Short mmCIF file of C-alpha atoms and ligand atoms in Angstrom, two decimals:
data_model
loop_
_atom_site.label_atom_id
_atom_site.label_comp_id
_atom_site.label_asym_id
_atom_site.label_seq_id
_atom_site.Cartn_x
_atom_site.Cartn_y
_atom_site.Cartn_z
CA MET A 1 0.00 0.00 0.00
CA SER A 2 1.26 3.47 -0.74
CA ILE A 3 -0.96 5.30 1.72
CA LEU A 4 -2.63 3.98 4.88
CA ILE A 5 -5.27 6.19 6.48
CA GLN A 6 -6.50 5.00 9.85
CA GLN A 7 -9.39 6.46 11.83
CA VAL A 8 -8.64 10.03 10.88
CA HIS A 9 -10.68 12.88 12.34
CA LYS A 10 -10.12 16.57 11.78
CA TYR A 11 -11.74 19.37 13.71
CA TYR A 12 -11.39 23.04 12.83
CA HIS A 13 -12.65 24.42 16.16
CA ASN A 14 -16.18 23.06 16.29
CA LEU A 15 -16.34 21.99 12.66
CA HIS A 16 -15.92 18.25 12.21
CA ALA A 17 -14.22 18.54 8.80
CA LEU A 18 -13.24 14.85 8.60
CA SER A 19 -14.91 12.03 10.46
CA GLU A 20 -13.60 8.46 10.83
CA ILE A 21 -11.73 8.35 7.55
CA ASP A 22 -10.22 4.91 7.16
CA PHE A 23 -8.95 3.53 3.84
CA ASN A 24 -5.84 2.60 1.91
CA ILE A 25 -4.53 3.58 -1.48
CA PRO A 26 -2.71 0.76 -3.26
CA GLN A 27 0.63 1.35 -4.90
CA GLY A 28 0.40 2.31 -8.56
CA CYS A 29 -3.31 3.13 -8.32
CA PHE A 30 -4.91 6.07 -10.12
CA PHE A 31 -7.15 7.17 -7.26
CA GLY A 32 -9.94 9.73 -7.42
CA LEU A 33 -11.09 11.71 -4.39
CA LEU A 34 -14.46 13.27 -5.12
CA GLY A 35 -17.09 15.19 -3.21
CA PRO A 36 -19.02 18.45 -3.17
CA ASN A 37 -17.44 21.77 -2.14
CA GLY A 38 -16.45 21.67 1.51
CA ALA A 39 -16.56 17.86 1.71
CA GLY A 40 -13.05 17.72 3.18
CA LYS A 41 -11.00 16.63 0.15
CA SER A 42 -8.30 19.29 0.44
CA THR A 43 -8.18 18.84 4.21
CA LEU A 44 -7.47 15.14 3.73
CA ILE A 45 -4.87 15.83 1.05
CA ASN A 46 -3.18 18.43 3.22
CA ILE A 47 -3.06 15.97 6.10
CA ILE A 48 -1.46 13.37 3.80
CA ALA A 49 1.02 16.02 2.65
CA GLY A 50 1.87 16.93 6.27
CA LEU A 51 0.61 20.50 5.79
CA VAL A 52 -2.28 20.07 8.25
CA TYR A 53 -2.35 17.84 11.33
CA ALA A 54 -5.14 15.36 11.92
CA THR A 55 -6.89 15.84 15.25
CA GLN A 56 -6.97 12.07 15.64
CA GLY A 57 -5.82 9.01 13.71
CA THR A 58 -2.71 8.13 11.75
CA ILE A 59 -1.56 8.31 8.15
CA SER A 60 1.45 6.61 6.69
CA VAL A 61 2.98 7.28 3.28
CA MET A 62 5.13 4.48 1.82
CA GLY A 63 5.47 3.09 5.32
CA HIS A 64 6.40 6.42 6.96
CA ASP A 65 4.16 8.10 9.51
CA VAL A 66 3.38 11.61 8.25
CA ARG A 67 4.04 13.12 11.69
CA GLN A 68 6.80 10.98 13.17
CA GLN A 69 8.73 10.52 9.92
CA TRP A 70 7.72 13.68 8.15
CA ARG A 71 10.84 14.01 5.96
CA GLN A 72 10.70 10.46 4.59
CA ALA A 73 6.96 10.71 3.98
CA ARG A 74 7.41 14.05 2.23
CA GLN A 75 10.14 12.57 0.02
CA SER A 76 7.62 10.09 -1.40
CA LEU A 77 5.07 12.75 -2.26
CA GLY A 78 4.67 15.37 -4.96
CA VAL A 79 1.79 17.64 -4.10
CA VAL A 80 0.14 20.20 -6.37
CA PRO A 81 -2.13 22.11 -4.00
CA GLN A 82 -5.51 23.53 -4.95
CA GLU A 83 -4.44 27.05 -4.03
CA LEU A 84 -1.56 28.44 -6.07
CA VAL A 85 1.07 29.18 -3.44
CA TYR A 86 4.38 30.59 -4.67
CA ASP A 87 6.99 33.26 -4.13
CA PRO A 88 6.38 35.86 -6.86
CA PHE A 89 10.05 36.92 -7.01
CA PHE A 90 11.52 33.53 -7.96
CA THR A 91 11.99 32.67 -11.60
CA VAL A 92 10.76 29.27 -12.78
CA ASN A 93 14.36 28.11 -12.93
CA GLU A 94 15.09 29.24 -9.37
CA LEU A 95 11.90 27.61 -8.11
CA LEU A 96 12.87 24.25 -9.59
CA ARG A 97 16.55 24.47 -8.58
CA LEU A 98 15.56 25.33 -5.03
CA GLN A 99 13.10 22.43 -4.82
CA SER A 100 15.71 20.10 -6.27
CA GLY A 101 18.19 21.27 -3.63
CA TYR A 102 15.57 20.77 -0.91
CA PHE A 103 15.48 17.09 -1.79
CA GLY A 104 19.27 16.90 -1.95
CA LEU A 105 19.36 16.53 -5.72
CA GLY A 106 22.16 18.38 -7.42
CA ARG A 107 23.14 18.86 -11.05
CA ARG A 108 22.42 15.24 -11.92
CA ASN A 109 18.73 16.13 -11.69
CA GLN A 110 19.12 18.68 -14.50
CA PRO A 111 18.09 16.30 -17.35
CA TRP A 112 14.79 15.52 -15.57
CA ILE A 113 14.13 19.22 -14.91
CA LYS A 114 14.77 19.92 -18.59
CA GLU A 115 12.34 17.16 -19.56
CA LEU A 116 9.72 18.48 -17.14
CA LEU A 117 10.04 21.96 -18.61
CA GLU A 118 9.61 20.56 -22.11
CA ILE A 119 6.61 18.38 -21.21
CA LEU A 120 4.94 21.29 -19.45
CA ASP A 121 5.82 23.68 -22.25
CA LEU A 122 7.77 25.95 -19.91
CA SER A 123 11.15 25.86 -21.61
CA ASP A 124 10.94 29.48 -22.75
CA LYS A 125 9.67 30.70 -19.37
CA THR A 126 12.59 29.63 -17.18
CA LYS A 127 13.81 33.19 -16.61
CA VAL A 128 10.36 34.65 -15.94
CA THR A 129 9.44 35.35 -12.31
CA MET A 130 6.40 33.51 -10.93
CA GLY A 131 4.60 36.80 -10.34
CA HIS A 132 4.74 37.55 -14.06
CA LEU A 133 3.33 34.23 -15.26
CA SER A 134 -0.31 33.74 -16.26
CA GLY A 135 -2.52 31.55 -14.04
CA GLY A 136 -2.15 28.53 -16.32
CA MET A 137 1.62 28.99 -16.53
CA LYS A 138 1.87 29.24 -12.74
CA ARG A 139 0.00 25.96 -12.46
CA ARG A 140 2.42 24.36 -14.92
CA ALA A 141 5.37 25.62 -12.87
CA LEU A 142 3.84 24.28 -9.65
CA ILE A 143 3.28 20.89 -11.29
CA ALA A 144 6.95 20.88 -12.33
CA GLN A 145 7.93 21.85 -8.78
CA ALA A 146 5.92 18.96 -7.31
CA LEU A 147 7.57 16.47 -9.66
CA VAL A 148 11.18 17.64 -9.39
CA HIS A 149 12.18 14.68 -7.21
CA LYS A 150 10.17 12.10 -9.25
CA PRO A 151 8.07 11.10 -6.24
CA PRO A 152 6.37 7.69 -6.29
CA ILE A 153 3.08 9.33 -5.19
CA ILE A 154 1.66 12.36 -6.98
CA VAL A 155 -1.21 14.30 -5.44
CA LEU A 156 -3.17 16.67 -7.66
CA ASP A 157 -5.81 18.77 -5.91
CA GLU A 158 -8.13 20.04 -8.65
CA PRO A 159 -5.34 20.50 -11.19
CA THR A 160 -7.75 21.15 -14.06
CA ALA A 161 -10.02 23.72 -12.37
CA GLY A 162 -10.08 26.93 -14.37
CA VAL A 163 -7.45 25.90 -16.90
CA ASP A 164 -7.81 26.04 -20.70
CA VAL A 165 -8.50 23.01 -22.88
CA GLU A 166 -4.89 22.63 -23.96
CA LEU A 167 -3.51 22.56 -20.42
CA ARG A 168 -6.28 20.26 -19.25
CA GLN A 169 -5.44 17.75 -21.97
CA MET A 170 -1.78 18.09 -21.20
CA ILE A 171 -2.44 17.35 -17.52
CA TRP A 172 -4.51 14.30 -18.48
CA ALA A 173 -1.85 12.96 -20.83
CA PHE A 174 0.97 13.60 -18.37
CA SER A 175 -0.81 12.04 -15.41
CA LYS A 176 -1.69 8.99 -17.54
CA ARG A 177 1.96 8.65 -18.53
CA LEU A 178 3.13 8.94 -14.91
CA HIS A 179 0.57 6.32 -13.90
CA GLN A 180 1.77 3.97 -16.64
CA GLU A 181 5.31 4.45 -15.39
CA GLY A 182 4.17 3.12 -12.00
CA HIS A 183 3.45 6.29 -10.00
CA THR A 184 0.49 6.34 -7.65
CA ILE A 185 -1.77 9.26 -8.58
CA ILE A 186 -4.32 10.87 -6.28
CA LEU A 187 -6.62 13.28 -8.05
CA THR A 188 -9.43 15.47 -6.81
CA THR A 189 -11.69 16.98 -9.40
CA HIS A 190 -15.20 18.29 -9.91
CA TYR A 191 -15.12 17.06 -13.52
CA LEU A 192 -16.72 13.68 -13.08
CA GLU A 193 -16.05 12.60 -16.67
CA GLU A 194 -12.39 13.21 -15.98
CA ALA A 195 -12.51 10.99 -12.90
CA GLU A 196 -14.50 8.33 -14.73
CA THR A 197 -11.96 8.19 -17.56
CA LEU A 198 -8.77 8.36 -15.51
CA CYS A 199 -9.38 6.81 -12.10
CA GLU A 200 -9.28 3.11 -11.25
CA GLN A 201 -10.63 3.63 -7.75
CA ILE A 202 -12.79 6.38 -6.36
CA ALA A 203 -13.61 7.61 -2.87
CA ILE A 204 -16.49 10.01 -2.38
CA LEU A 205 -16.48 12.32 0.63
CA ASP A 206 -19.53 14.25 1.76
CA GLN A 207 -19.59 16.56 4.77
CA GLY A 208 -16.41 15.01 6.10
CA LYS A 209 -17.61 11.41 5.82
CA MET A 210 -16.63 8.75 3.35
CA ILE A 211 -19.83 7.74 1.59
CA ALA A 212 -18.38 5.50 -1.11
CA LEU A 213 -15.14 3.71 -1.87
CA ASP A 214 -14.93 1.36 -4.79
CA THR A 215 -13.47 0.69 -8.19
CA THR A 216 -14.86 3.10 -10.79
CA HIS A 217 -16.40 0.14 -12.60
CA ALA A 218 -18.19 -1.15 -9.49
CA LEU A 219 -19.34 2.35 -8.57
CA LEU A 220 -20.95 2.78 -11.98
CA GLY A 221 -22.55 -0.65 -11.60
CA ARG A 222 -24.21 0.43 -8.35
CA TYR A 223 -26.56 2.77 -10.17
CA PRO A 224 -29.33 0.49 -11.42
CA TYR A 225 -30.91 2.84 -13.98
CA ARG A 226 -30.36 3.71 -17.61
CA MET A 227 -32.09 6.16 -19.89
CA LEU A 228 -34.19 5.22 -22.91
CA LYS A 229 -34.44 8.09 -25.40
CA LEU A 230 -37.08 8.04 -28.14
CA ASN A 231 -37.45 10.43 -31.07
CA LEU A 232 -41.22 10.83 -31.27
CA THR A 233 -43.27 11.09 -34.43
CA THR A 234 -46.60 11.25 -32.58
CA GLN A 235 -47.54 14.69 -31.25
CA ASN A 236 -49.43 15.42 -28.02
CA ILE A 237 -48.96 11.93 -26.65
CA LYS A 238 -50.62 10.60 -23.54
CA ILE A 239 -48.24 8.62 -21.38
CA PRO A 240 -49.71 5.33 -20.09
CA SER A 241 -50.12 5.45 -16.31
CA THR A 242 -47.76 2.48 -15.81
CA LEU A 243 -44.93 4.53 -17.34
CA ALA A 244 -45.76 7.91 -15.79
CA GLU A 245 -43.25 7.54 -12.95
CA LYS A 246 -40.47 6.63 -15.34
CA VAL A 247 -40.71 9.78 -17.45
CA GLN A 248 -37.53 11.79 -17.07
CA SER A 249 -38.46 14.41 -19.65
CA LEU A 250 -40.99 14.91 -22.42
CA THR A 251 -40.89 17.45 -25.25
CA GLN A 252 -42.69 17.58 -28.62
CA ASN A 253 -39.92 15.50 -30.20
CA GLU A 254 -38.34 13.46 -27.48
CA LEU A 255 -39.35 11.20 -24.63
CA ILE A 256 -36.78 10.11 -22.06
CA LEU A 257 -37.62 7.27 -19.71
CA LYS A 258 -35.53 6.27 -16.71
CA LEU A 259 -35.59 2.51 -16.59
CA HIS A 260 -34.44 0.06 -13.94
CA ARG A 261 -31.90 -2.29 -15.43
CA GLU A 262 -33.61 -5.40 -14.05
CA HIS A 263 -37.23 -4.47 -13.44
CA ASP A 264 -37.99 -2.59 -16.68
CA PRO A 265 -37.24 -4.79 -19.70
CA ILE A 266 -37.06 -2.58 -22.77
CA GLY A 267 -39.11 -4.98 -24.93
CA ALA A 268 -42.10 -4.70 -22.58
CA ILE A 269 -41.74 -0.92 -22.34
CA LEU A 270 -41.75 -0.54 -26.14
CA GLU A 271 -44.85 -2.74 -26.35
CA THR A 272 -46.64 -0.56 -23.80
CA LEU A 273 -45.75 2.54 -25.84
CA ARG A 274 -46.97 0.97 -29.08
CA ASP A 275 -50.26 -0.08 -27.44
CA ALA A 276 -50.70 3.55 -26.33
CA GLY A 277 -50.30 4.73 -29.96
CA ILE A 278 -46.93 6.36 -29.33
CA HIS A 279 -44.65 6.08 -32.38
CA PHE A 280 -41.00 6.97 -32.77
CA THR A 281 -38.37 7.09 -35.52
CA ASP A 282 -35.34 6.27 -33.46
CA LEU A 283 -34.33 5.12 -30.00
CA HIS A 284 -31.19 4.67 -27.99
CA THR A 285 -30.20 3.87 -24.43
CA GLU A 286 -27.72 5.76 -22.30
CA GLU A 287 -25.79 3.96 -19.58
CA PRO A 288 -25.29 5.78 -16.27
CA ASN A 289 -22.20 7.88 -15.74
CA LEU A 290 -20.36 8.94 -12.62
CA GLU A 291 -22.51 12.05 -12.39
CA ASP A 292 -25.65 9.90 -11.91
CA VAL A 293 -23.89 7.88 -9.21
CA PHE A 294 -22.55 11.02 -7.54
CA ILE A 295 -25.93 12.73 -7.45
CA SER A 296 -27.70 9.63 -6.15
CA LEU A 297 -25.09 9.24 -3.38
CA THR A 298 -24.79 12.85 -2.33
CA HIS A 299 -28.45 13.69 -3.08
CA ARG A 300 -27.46 16.91 -4.76
CA GLU A 301 -26.36 18.32 -8.06
CA LYS A 302 -22.63 18.18 -8.58
CA SER A 303 -20.78 21.29 -7.58
N1 ATP B 401 -8.00 26.33 7.79
C1 ATP B 401 -9.28 26.15 8.01
N2 ATP B 401 -9.90 26.67 9.10
C2 ATP B 401 -11.20 26.47 9.35
N3 ATP B 401 -12.02 25.74 8.55
C3 ATP B 401 -11.48 25.19 7.45
C4 ATP B 401 -10.09 25.37 7.10
N4 ATP B 401 -9.86 24.71 5.95
C5 ATP B 401 -11.02 24.16 5.58
N5 ATP B 401 -12.00 24.45 6.46
C6 ATP B 401 -13.40 23.95 6.40
O1 ATP B 401 -13.37 22.54 6.35
C7 ATP B 401 -14.35 22.04 5.45
C8 ATP B 401 -13.67 21.21 4.37
O2 ATP B 401 -12.90 22.07 3.56
P1 ATP B 401 -11.99 21.52 2.37
O3 ATP B 401 -11.24 22.67 1.82
O4 ATP B 401 -11.22 20.36 2.85
O5 ATP B 401 -13.12 21.02 1.32
P2 ATP B 401 -12.98 20.52 -0.18
O6 ATP B 401 -13.68 19.19 -0.26
O7 ATP B 401 -11.56 20.56 -0.60
O8 ATP B 401 -13.83 21.61 -0.97
P3 ATP B 401 -13.63 22.25 -2.44
O9 ATP B 401 -14.25 21.29 -3.41
O10 ATP B 401 -14.39 23.51 -2.34
O11 ATP B 401 -12.16 22.45 -2.66
C9 ATP B 401 -15.09 23.27 4.91
O12 ATP B 401 -16.26 23.44 5.67
C10 ATP B 401 -14.11 24.39 5.13
O13 ATP B 401 -14.79 25.63 5.34
MG1 MG B 402 -10.54 21.52 -2.06
#
């Protein structure tokens, strides 16, 4: 296991920001940490990173307790925080050289830094001070900073929030590559499609509690509904009473029914529609996505 989280609680004064968090993240896993605003994701990540102390419970990173063996734990982690924290007077080059020195890496780390700068498209920004970079460029520099020591575990707290399409795709491609090379990746995001595509395992936090922890595949399988979409040719249709509860939306041209995977066989549904004189030119089904699962678990729209 790369990270062991045992019975962690966090209080900010009276606010119980994390409650009884207890799970492990296997080595080499692409792990998603999801949840609405204020769920406690960044708090948990900051505790893992040693930036915030848990009120109770223990966390170990690659076998090192984050409090007792802070240095060793920190060595295994590369953290890109949600908030862009930087010294505006350092150039990109100075930032990376300093971080490299912090981990005791000298000139021999130069080839990796050069590669990082190329991958992140920062090669022509090395002499620019952080304060003079655009928001997206700052994020790139902070990603480079987090990866200077090639840590086995990479933590990305909402890396794609507010970035342009190009940078988002670059972050996806780079994190996929790092995962393929064996790094453990922990990602928080509000883009559920992103989590669905990238993550092998997902934990969902809500109001400081863990409400789901599973493989992405199993999590999607938990949602027992799918949508049946019909392009109507009949106008002003009257929905049969047996289907009324299943109607998700109805317009002049389209009827969408929410069907239970086991209890609502499509053949029988289509027969009921035909008997009611409802005709259509085309139909297709839509399988649930992570957004459906997320909403059903947190009982709210994604935020
Ligand atoms: N330093 C702090 N002092 C007091 N309360 C805090 C502090 N940091 C976070 N909180 C509170 O703890 C709760 C969890 O916050 P956290 O930032 O961990 O949520 P999050 O899941 O990362 O949310 P978001 O999706 O908005 O980033 C929130 O209610 C927040 O207001
Ligand atoms: Mg956060």
